[in-house]
Short mmCIF file of C-alpha atoms in Angstrom, two decimals:
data_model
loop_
_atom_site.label_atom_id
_atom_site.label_comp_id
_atom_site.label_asym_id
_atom_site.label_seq_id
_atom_site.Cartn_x
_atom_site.Cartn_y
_atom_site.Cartn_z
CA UNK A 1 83.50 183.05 121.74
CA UNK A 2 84.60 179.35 122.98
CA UNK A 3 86.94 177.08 121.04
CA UNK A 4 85.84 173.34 121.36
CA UNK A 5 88.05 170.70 121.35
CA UNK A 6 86.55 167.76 119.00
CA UNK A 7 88.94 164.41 119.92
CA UNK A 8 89.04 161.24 120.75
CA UNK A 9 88.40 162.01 124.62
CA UNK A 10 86.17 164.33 126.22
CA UNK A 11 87.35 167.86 125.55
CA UNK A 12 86.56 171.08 126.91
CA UNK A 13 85.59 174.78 126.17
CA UNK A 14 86.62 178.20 127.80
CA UNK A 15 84.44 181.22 128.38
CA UNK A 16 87.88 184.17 128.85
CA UNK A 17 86.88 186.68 130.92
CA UNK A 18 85.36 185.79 134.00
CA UNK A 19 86.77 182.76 134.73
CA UNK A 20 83.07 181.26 135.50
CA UNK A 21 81.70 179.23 132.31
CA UNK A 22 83.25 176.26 131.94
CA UNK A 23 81.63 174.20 128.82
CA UNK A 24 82.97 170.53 127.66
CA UNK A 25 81.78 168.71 124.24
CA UNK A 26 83.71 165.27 123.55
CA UNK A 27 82.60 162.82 121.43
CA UNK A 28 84.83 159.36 120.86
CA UNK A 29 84.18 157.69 118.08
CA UNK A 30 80.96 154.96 117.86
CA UNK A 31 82.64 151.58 117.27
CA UNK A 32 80.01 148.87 115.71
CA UNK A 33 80.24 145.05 115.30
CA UNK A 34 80.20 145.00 112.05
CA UNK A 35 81.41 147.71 109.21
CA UNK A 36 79.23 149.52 106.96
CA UNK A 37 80.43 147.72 104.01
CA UNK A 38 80.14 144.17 105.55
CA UNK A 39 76.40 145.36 106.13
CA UNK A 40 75.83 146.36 103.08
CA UNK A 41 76.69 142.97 101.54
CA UNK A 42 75.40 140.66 104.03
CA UNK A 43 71.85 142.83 102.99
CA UNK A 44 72.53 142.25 99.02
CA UNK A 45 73.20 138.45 99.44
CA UNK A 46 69.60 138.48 101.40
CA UNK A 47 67.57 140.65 98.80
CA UNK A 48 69.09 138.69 95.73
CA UNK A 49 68.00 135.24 97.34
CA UNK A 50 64.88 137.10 98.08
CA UNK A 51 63.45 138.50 95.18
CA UNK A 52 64.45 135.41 93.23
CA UNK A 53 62.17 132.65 95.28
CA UNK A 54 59.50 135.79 95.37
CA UNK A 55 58.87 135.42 91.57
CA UNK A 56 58.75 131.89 91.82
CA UNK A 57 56.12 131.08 94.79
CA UNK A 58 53.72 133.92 93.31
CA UNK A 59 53.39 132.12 90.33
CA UNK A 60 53.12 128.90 92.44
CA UNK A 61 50.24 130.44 94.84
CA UNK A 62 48.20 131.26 91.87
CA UNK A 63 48.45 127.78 90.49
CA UNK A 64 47.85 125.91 94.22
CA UNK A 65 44.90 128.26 95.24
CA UNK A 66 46.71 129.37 98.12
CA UNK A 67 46.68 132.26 100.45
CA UNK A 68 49.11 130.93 102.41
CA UNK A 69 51.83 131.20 99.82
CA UNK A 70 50.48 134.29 98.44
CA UNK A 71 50.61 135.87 101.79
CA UNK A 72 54.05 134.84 101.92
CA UNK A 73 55.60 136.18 98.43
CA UNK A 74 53.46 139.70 99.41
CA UNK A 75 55.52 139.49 102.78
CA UNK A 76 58.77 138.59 100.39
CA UNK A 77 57.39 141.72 98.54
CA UNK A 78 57.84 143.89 101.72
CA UNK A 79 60.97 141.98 102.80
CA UNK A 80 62.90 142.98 99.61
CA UNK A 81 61.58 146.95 99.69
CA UNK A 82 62.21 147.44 103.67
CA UNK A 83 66.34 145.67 102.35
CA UNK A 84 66.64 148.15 99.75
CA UNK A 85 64.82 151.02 102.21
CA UNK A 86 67.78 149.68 104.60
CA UNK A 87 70.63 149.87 101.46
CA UNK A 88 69.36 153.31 100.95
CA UNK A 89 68.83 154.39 104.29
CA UNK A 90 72.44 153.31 105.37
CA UNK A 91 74.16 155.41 102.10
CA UNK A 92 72.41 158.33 103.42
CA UNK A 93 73.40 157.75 107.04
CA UNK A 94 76.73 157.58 105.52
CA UNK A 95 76.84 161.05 104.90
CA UNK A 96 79.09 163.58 106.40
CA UNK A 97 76.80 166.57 108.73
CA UNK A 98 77.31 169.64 106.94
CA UNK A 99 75.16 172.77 106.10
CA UNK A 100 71.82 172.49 108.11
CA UNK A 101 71.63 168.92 109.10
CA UNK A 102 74.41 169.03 111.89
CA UNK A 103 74.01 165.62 113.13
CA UNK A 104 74.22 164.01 109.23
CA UNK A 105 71.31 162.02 107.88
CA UNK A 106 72.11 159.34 110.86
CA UNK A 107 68.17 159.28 111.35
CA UNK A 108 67.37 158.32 107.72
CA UNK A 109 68.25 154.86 109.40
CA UNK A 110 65.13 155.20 112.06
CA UNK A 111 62.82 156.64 108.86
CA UNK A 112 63.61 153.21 107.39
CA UNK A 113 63.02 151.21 110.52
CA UNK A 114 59.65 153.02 111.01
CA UNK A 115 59.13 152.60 107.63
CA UNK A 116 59.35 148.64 107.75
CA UNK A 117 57.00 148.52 111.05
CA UNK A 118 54.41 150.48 109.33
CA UNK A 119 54.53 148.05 106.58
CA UNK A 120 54.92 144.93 108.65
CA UNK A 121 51.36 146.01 110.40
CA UNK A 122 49.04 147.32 107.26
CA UNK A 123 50.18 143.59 105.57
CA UNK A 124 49.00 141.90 108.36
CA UNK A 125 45.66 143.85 108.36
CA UNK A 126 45.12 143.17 105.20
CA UNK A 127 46.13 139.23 105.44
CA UNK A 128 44.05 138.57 108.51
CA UNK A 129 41.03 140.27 106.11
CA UNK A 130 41.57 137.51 103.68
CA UNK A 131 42.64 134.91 106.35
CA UNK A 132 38.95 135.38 107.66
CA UNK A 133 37.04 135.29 104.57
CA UNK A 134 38.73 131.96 103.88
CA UNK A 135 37.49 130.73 106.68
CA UNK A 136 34.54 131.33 106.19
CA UNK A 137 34.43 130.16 103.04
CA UNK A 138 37.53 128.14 102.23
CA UNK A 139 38.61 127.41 98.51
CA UNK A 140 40.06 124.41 97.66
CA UNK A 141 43.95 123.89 98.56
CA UNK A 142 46.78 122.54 96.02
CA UNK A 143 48.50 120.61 99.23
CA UNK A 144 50.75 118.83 98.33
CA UNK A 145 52.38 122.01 95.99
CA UNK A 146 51.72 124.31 98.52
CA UNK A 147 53.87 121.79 100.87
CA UNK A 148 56.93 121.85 98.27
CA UNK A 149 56.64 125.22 98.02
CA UNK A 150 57.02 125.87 101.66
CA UNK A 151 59.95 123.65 102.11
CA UNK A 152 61.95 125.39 99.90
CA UNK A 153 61.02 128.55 101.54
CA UNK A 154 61.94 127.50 104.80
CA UNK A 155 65.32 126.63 103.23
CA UNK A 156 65.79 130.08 101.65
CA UNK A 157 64.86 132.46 104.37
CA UNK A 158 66.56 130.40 106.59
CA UNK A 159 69.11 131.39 104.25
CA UNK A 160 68.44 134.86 103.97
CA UNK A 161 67.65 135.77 107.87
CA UNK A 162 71.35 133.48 108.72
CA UNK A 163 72.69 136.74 106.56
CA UNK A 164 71.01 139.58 108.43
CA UNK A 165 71.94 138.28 111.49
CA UNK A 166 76.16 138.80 110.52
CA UNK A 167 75.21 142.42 109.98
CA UNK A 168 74.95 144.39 112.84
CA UNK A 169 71.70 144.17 114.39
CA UNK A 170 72.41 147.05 117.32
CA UNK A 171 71.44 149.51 114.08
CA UNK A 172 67.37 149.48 114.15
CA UNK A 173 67.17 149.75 110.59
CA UNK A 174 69.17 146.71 109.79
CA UNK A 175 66.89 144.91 113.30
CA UNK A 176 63.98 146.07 110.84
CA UNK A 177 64.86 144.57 107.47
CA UNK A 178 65.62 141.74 110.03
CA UNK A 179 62.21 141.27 111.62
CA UNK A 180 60.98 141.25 108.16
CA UNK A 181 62.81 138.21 107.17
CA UNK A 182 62.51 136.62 110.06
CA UNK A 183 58.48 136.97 110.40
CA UNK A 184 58.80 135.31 106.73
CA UNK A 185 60.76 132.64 107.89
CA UNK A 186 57.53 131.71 110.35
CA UNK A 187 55.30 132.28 107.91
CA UNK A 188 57.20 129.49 105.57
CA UNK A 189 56.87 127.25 108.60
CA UNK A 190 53.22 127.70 109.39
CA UNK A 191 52.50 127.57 105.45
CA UNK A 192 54.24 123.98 105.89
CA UNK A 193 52.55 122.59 108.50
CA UNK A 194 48.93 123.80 107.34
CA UNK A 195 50.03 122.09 104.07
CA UNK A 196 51.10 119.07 105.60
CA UNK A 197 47.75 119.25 106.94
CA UNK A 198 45.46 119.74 103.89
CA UNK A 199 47.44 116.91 102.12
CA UNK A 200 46.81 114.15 105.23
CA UNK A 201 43.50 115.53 106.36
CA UNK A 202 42.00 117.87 103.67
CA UNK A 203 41.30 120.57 106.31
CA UNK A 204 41.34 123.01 103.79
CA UNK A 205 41.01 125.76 106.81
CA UNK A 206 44.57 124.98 107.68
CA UNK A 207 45.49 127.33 105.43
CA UNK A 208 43.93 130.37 106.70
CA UNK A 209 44.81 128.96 110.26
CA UNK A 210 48.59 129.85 109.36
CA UNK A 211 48.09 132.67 107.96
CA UNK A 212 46.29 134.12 110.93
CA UNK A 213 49.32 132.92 113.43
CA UNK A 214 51.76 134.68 110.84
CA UNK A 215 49.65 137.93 111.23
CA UNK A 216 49.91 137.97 115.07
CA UNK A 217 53.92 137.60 114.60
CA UNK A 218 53.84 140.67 112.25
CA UNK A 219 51.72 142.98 114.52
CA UNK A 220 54.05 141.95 116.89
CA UNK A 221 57.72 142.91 115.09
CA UNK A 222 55.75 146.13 113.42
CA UNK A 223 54.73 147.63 117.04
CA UNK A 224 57.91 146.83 118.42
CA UNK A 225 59.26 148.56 115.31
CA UNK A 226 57.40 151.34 115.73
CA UNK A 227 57.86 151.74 119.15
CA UNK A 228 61.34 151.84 118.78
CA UNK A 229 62.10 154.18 116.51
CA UNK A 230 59.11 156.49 117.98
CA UNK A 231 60.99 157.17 121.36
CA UNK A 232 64.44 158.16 119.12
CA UNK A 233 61.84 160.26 117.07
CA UNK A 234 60.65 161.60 120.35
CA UNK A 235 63.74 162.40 121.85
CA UNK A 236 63.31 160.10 124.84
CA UNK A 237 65.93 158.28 126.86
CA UNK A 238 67.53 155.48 125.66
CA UNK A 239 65.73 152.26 127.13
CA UNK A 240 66.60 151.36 130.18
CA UNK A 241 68.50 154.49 131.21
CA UNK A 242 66.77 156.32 133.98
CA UNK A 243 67.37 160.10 133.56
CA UNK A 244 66.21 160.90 136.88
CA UNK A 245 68.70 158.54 138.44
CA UNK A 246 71.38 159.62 135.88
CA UNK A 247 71.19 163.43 137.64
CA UNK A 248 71.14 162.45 141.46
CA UNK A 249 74.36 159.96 140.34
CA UNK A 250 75.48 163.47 138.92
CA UNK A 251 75.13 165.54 141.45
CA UNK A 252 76.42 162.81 143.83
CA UNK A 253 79.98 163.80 142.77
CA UNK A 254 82.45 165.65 144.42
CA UNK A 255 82.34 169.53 144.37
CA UNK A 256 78.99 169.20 142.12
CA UNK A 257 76.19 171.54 144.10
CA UNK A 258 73.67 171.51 141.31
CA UNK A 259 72.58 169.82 137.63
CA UNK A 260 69.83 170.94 135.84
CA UNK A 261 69.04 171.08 132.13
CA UNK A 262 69.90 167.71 132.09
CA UNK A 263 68.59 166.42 128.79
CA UNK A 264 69.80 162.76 126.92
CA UNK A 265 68.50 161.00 123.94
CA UNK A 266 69.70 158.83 121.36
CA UNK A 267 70.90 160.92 117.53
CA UNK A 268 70.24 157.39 116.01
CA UNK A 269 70.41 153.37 116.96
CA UNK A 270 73.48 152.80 119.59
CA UNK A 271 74.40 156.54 119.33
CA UNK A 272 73.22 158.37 122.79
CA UNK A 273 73.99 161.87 123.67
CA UNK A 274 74.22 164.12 126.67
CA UNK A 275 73.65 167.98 127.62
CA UNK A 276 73.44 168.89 130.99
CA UNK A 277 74.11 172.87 133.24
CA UNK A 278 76.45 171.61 136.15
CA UNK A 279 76.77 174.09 138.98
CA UNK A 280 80.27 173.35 141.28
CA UNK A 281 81.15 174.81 144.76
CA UNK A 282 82.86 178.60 144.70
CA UNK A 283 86.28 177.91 144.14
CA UNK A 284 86.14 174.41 143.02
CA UNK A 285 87.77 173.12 139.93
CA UNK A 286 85.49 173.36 136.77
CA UNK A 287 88.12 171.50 134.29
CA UNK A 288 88.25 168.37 136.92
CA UNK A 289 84.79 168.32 137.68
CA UNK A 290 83.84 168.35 133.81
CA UNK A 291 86.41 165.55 133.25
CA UNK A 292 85.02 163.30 135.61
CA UNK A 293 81.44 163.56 134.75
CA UNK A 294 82.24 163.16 131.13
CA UNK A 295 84.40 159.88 132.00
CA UNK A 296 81.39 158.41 134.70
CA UNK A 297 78.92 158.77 131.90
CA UNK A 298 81.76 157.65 129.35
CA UNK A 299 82.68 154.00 131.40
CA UNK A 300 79.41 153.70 133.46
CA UNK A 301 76.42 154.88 130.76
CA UNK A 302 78.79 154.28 127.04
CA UNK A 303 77.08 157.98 126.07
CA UNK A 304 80.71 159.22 124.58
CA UNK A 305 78.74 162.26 122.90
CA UNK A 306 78.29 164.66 126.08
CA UNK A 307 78.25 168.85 126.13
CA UNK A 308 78.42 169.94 129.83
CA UNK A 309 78.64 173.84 130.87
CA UNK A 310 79.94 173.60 134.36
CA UNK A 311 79.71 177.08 136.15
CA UNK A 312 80.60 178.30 139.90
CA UNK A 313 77.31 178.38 141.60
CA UNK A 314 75.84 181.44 142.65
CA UNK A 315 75.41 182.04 146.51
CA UNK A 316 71.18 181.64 146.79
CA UNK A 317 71.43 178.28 145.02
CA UNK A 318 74.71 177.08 147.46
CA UNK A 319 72.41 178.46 150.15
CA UNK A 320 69.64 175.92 149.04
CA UNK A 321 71.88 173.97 148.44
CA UNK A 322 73.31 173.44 151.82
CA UNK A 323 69.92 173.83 153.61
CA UNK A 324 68.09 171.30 151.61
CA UNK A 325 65.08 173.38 150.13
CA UNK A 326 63.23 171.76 147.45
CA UNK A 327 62.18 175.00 145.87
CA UNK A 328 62.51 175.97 142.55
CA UNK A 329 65.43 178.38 142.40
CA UNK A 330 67.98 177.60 139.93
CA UNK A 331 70.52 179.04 138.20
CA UNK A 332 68.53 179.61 134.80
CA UNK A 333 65.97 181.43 134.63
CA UNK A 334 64.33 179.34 133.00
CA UNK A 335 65.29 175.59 133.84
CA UNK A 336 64.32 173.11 131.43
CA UNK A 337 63.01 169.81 133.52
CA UNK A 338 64.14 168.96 137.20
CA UNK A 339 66.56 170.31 139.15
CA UNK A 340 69.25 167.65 140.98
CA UNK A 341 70.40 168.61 144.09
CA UNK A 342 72.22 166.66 146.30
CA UNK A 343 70.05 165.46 149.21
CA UNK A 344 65.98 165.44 148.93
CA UNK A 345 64.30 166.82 145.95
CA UNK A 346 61.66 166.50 143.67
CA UNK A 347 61.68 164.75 140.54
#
C-alpha cells in the first residue's frame, strides 16, 4: 500500500519493504486568466445581445429576400446554442471528481468545443448549397435593408465577440463559442459589402458571393475545432510538445539510467499530465531524482500534474545501459512505447 501526498508541490509515494519503488504524484493547482464566474458572465452578456438581434434580422431576411441575412441569424442560431453548450459545459466541468469519473467532468468542456465545430461545418454545407443555387438563379435583393441590417450587425457582434475575448480563451470550449461569434462577425461584414453592392450596382449575385466567403471561414474555425479537441479526445501530446524529446531530456539527468512508459496528454484545455517508469543507478537517490524531474517538467514543460515510479535499475538493463545496446530489454515486461536511454536509441 503507498500513501500519496496530494499538495501544492510535487509529492511523493513509498513502496516499505524493499526500499526499491519509489512513486511521486503532485499536482499544483491550474491557475487561469480569468475565473469561472467572470466567464460565465462575459458568455451571458454575449448570448443576451445575441439572441435579441437574432429575432430581429430573421424577420428582416424574410422581408429583404435575403440569404445573406438569413444565413447570418441561422449562424446567430448556432452562436447562441454552442454559448449555452459552453454555460453548460463549464457547470459540469465545475464539478468535483468523485465516484467513477476520477478526473471530474473537465472534458464536458472539449464535448462542447467539438460540439460547436461540428456545427460550425454542417451550417456551412448547407449555406454553400443555397449560396450556389442563388447563383444560379438569383432572386431579387432588398439592398438597401439588407445594408441596414448588416450595419447593425457588425455593431452587435462586434459587441458580443469584444465579450468572449475577456473570458479566457486558453479553455477550448470558451475558443469555440468564440470562433462562432467571431465567424458571425465576418459574415455581418461580407453581408455589408455585398449589400452595398446590390444597392450601387444591382449585382444581385453579391449576395450569394458573401455568403460563399463566410462558408470558407466556417469550414475553417469548425476543422480547427475539431481538430483540437480530437487530439485531447485521442490522448495525444499537447501541441507542440515533442514526447520523444521530452524522454531523452529525461533520461539526460543525473543518476537517471532508463525512462520508459513515458505517456503525456492533456485531461482538458491548458491542463497536461504526465506518467512515466524512471529507472536510477543502484544506489542512487530515488526521492532526489523524482524531485527534480517533477520540477524540470514543472518550470521547463508547465505539466504540474505528473505520477513518476522511480525504481533502482536492475543489472541487465544498467548493463545495456552502459554498453549502448538498442535492444529491447526493459524493465517491464511489457513496456508501453519507447524506451529512453541515455546515448543512441530508437524512437
Amino acid at each position: 500500500m503507498s500513501r500519496h501526498d496530494h499538495g501544492p508541490a510535487s509529492g511523493h509515494t513509498d513502496s516499505p519493504g524493499d526500499g526499491h519503488d519509489h512513486g511521486g504524484h503532485g499536482h499544483a493547482g491550474h491557475a487561469h486568466g480569468v475565473s469561472a464566474d467572470a466567464d460565465r458572465r462575459w458568455l451571458g452578456i454575449a448570448l443576451a445581445l445575441i439572441t435579441g438581434f437574432m429575432a430581429v434580422e430573421v424577420v428582416i431576411g424574410v422581408v429583404a429576400r435575403s440569404l445573406a441575412l438569413i444565413s447570418d441569424a441561422a449562424h446567430m442560431l448556432t452562436d447562441a446554442a454552442s454559448i449555452v453548450l459552453a454555460l453548460i459545459a463549464m457547470r459540469l466541468a465545475a464539478r468535483p471528481a468523485k465516484g467513477r469519473f476520477t478526473y471530474g467532468l473537465k472534458r464536458a468542456e472539449i464535448l462542447s468545443a467539438q460540439a460547436n465545430g461540428l456545427t460550425l461545418l454542417l451550417l456551412g454545407v448547407w449555406l454553400a448549397y443555397e449560396a450556389v443555387r442563388r447563383l444560379l438563379s438569383p432572386p431579387e435583393v432588398a439592398g438597401g435593408l439588407m445594408l441596414a441590417t448588416a450595419l447593425v450587425g457588425i455593431v452587435v457582434n462586434v459587441a458580443a465577440t469584444w465579450c468572449l475575448s475577456r473570458a479566457n480563451r486558453s479553455s477550448l470550449n470558451v475558443e469555440g463559442a468564440y470562433q462562432h461569434i467571431l465567424n458571425d462577425l465576418f459574415a455581418f461584414i461580407g453581408t455589408a459589402v455585398a449589400a452595398l453592392i446590390v444597392v450601387l450596382t444591382g449585382f444581385a449575385r453579391a449576395d450569394a458571393i458573401a455568403t460563399l466567403i463566410v462558408v470558407a471561414l466556417m469550414v475553417k474555425a469548425g476543422y480547427g475545432l475539431l481538430r483540437d479537441s480530437g487530439r485531447i479526445f485521442l490522448e495525444a501530446a499537447p501541441a507542440g510538445l515533442d514526447p520523444d524529446a521530452l524522454g531523452d531530456r529525461l533520461v539526460a539527468q543525473k543518476q537517471v539510467v532508463e525512462v520508459h512508459d513515458l505517456h503525456v496528454w492533456q485531461i482538458t484545455s491548458g491542463q497536461a499530465a504526465l506518467s512515466a517508469h524512471v529507472l536510477v543507478e543502484p544506489g542512487g537517490d530515488c526521492h532526489a531524482v523524482r524531485r527534480t524531474l517533477g520540477e524540470l517538467l514543472r518550470d521547463d514543460y508547465g505539466i504540474t500534474h505528473t505520477t513518476l515510479q522511480v525504481d533502482h535499475a536492475p543489472e541487465p538493463v544498467l548493463q545495456v545501459a552502459r554498453t549502448g545496446a538498442t535492444g529491447e530489454d526493459s524493465h517491464c515486461a511489457d513496456s508501453h512505447g519507447p524506451v529512453h536511454r541515455d546515448g543512441p536509441h530508437a524512437h
